[in-house]
Amino acid sequence: MLCWCVCTLAHLHEQILRLLFAADAARDLGARLITLVTPYLAYMRQDKRCQPG
């Protein structure tokens, strides 16, 4: 099981990269399921409508 806590939004780009690297390393070590539970994840907000298709 992989548990990763991001407690601050400072240096957000680095935090997200570390999260992705940790998930990739866990997958390499045999993790079958990686779940992220977060109250807020930057870049998930969408201001414009998606194009259909």
mmCIF file of C-alpha atoms in Angstrom:
data_model
loop_
_atom_site.group_PDB
_atom_site.id
_atom_site.type_symbol
_atom_site.label_atom_id
_atom_site.label_comp_id
_atom_site.label_asym_id
_atom_site.label_seq_id
_atom_site.Cartn_x
_atom_site.Cartn_y
_atom_site.Cartn_z
ATOM 1 C CA MET A 1 0.000 0.000 0.000
ATOM 2 C CA LEU A 2 1.265 3.447 -0.904
ATOM 3 C CA CYS A 3 0.266 6.423 1.234
ATOM 4 C CA TRP A 4 1.504 9.876 0.215
ATOM 5 C CA CYS A 5 0.569 13.095 1.992
ATOM 6 C CA VAL A 6 0.969 16.506 0.391
ATOM 7 C CA CYS A 7 0.520 18.976 3.228
ATOM 8 C CA THR A 8 1.300 22.197 1.445
ATOM 9 C CA LEU A 9 0.755 23.828 -1.896
ATOM 10 C CA ALA A 10 4.231 25.370 -1.836
ATOM 11 C CA HIS A 11 6.398 24.122 -4.715
ATOM 12 C CA LEU A 12 3.357 22.447 -6.201
ATOM 13 C CA HIS A 13 5.104 21.261 -9.376
ATOM 14 C CA GLU A 14 7.716 19.413 -7.302
ATOM 15 C CA GLN A 15 5.054 17.849 -5.064
ATOM 16 C CA ILE A 16 3.114 16.489 -8.028
ATOM 17 C CA LEU A 17 6.275 15.126 -9.664
ATOM 18 C CA ARG A 18 7.277 13.394 -6.414
ATOM 19 C CA LEU A 19 3.819 11.887 -6.193
ATOM 20 C CA LEU A 20 4.044 10.546 -9.747
ATOM 21 C CA PHE A 21 7.576 9.196 -9.199
ATOM 22 C CA ALA A 22 6.489 7.453 -5.978
ATOM 23 C CA ALA A 23 3.504 5.877 -7.725
ATOM 24 C CA ASP A 24 5.754 4.705 -10.575
ATOM 25 C CA ALA A 25 8.262 3.215 -8.122
ATOM 26 C CA ALA A 26 5.465 1.438 -6.251
ATOM 27 C CA ARG A 27 4.204 -0.003 -9.531
ATOM 28 C CA ASP A 28 7.750 -1.209 -10.347
ATOM 29 C CA LEU A 29 7.901 -2.897 -6.931
ATOM 30 C CA GLY A 30 4.700 -4.817 -7.634
ATOM 31 C CA ALA A 31 1.840 -2.623 -6.443
ATOM 32 C CA ARG A 32 -1.316 -3.667 -8.241
ATOM 33 C CA LEU A 33 -3.475 -0.819 -7.015
ATOM 34 C CA ILE A 34 -2.465 2.742 -6.220
ATOM 35 C CA THR A 35 -5.137 5.052 -4.873
ATOM 36 C CA LEU A 36 -4.794 8.760 -4.221
ATOM 37 C CA VAL A 37 -7.245 10.397 -1.848
ATOM 38 C CA THR A 38 -6.897 14.145 -1.680
ATOM 39 C CA PRO A 39 -9.231 16.997 -0.782
ATOM 40 C CA TYR A 40 -7.708 19.208 -3.470
ATOM 41 C CA LEU A 41 -5.414 18.454 -6.356
ATOM 42 C CA ALA A 42 -4.230 21.387 -8.397
ATOM 43 C CA TYR A 43 -4.721 21.344 -12.156
ATOM 44 C CA MET A 44 -7.935 19.316 -11.820
ATOM 45 C CA ARG A 45 -10.139 22.361 -12.239
ATOM 46 C CA GLN A 46 -11.405 23.091 -15.700
ATOM 47 C CA ASP A 47 -12.449 26.587 -16.682
ATOM 48 C CA LYS A 48 -13.411 25.840 -20.280
ATOM 49 C CA ARG A 49 -15.764 23.293 -21.746
ATOM 50 C CA CYS A 50 -14.285 20.201 -23.348
ATOM 51 C CA GLN A 51 -14.659 19.844 -27.057
ATOM 52 C CA PRO A 52 -17.047 17.024 -27.944
ATOM 53 C CA GLY A 53 -15.472 13.819 -29.147
#
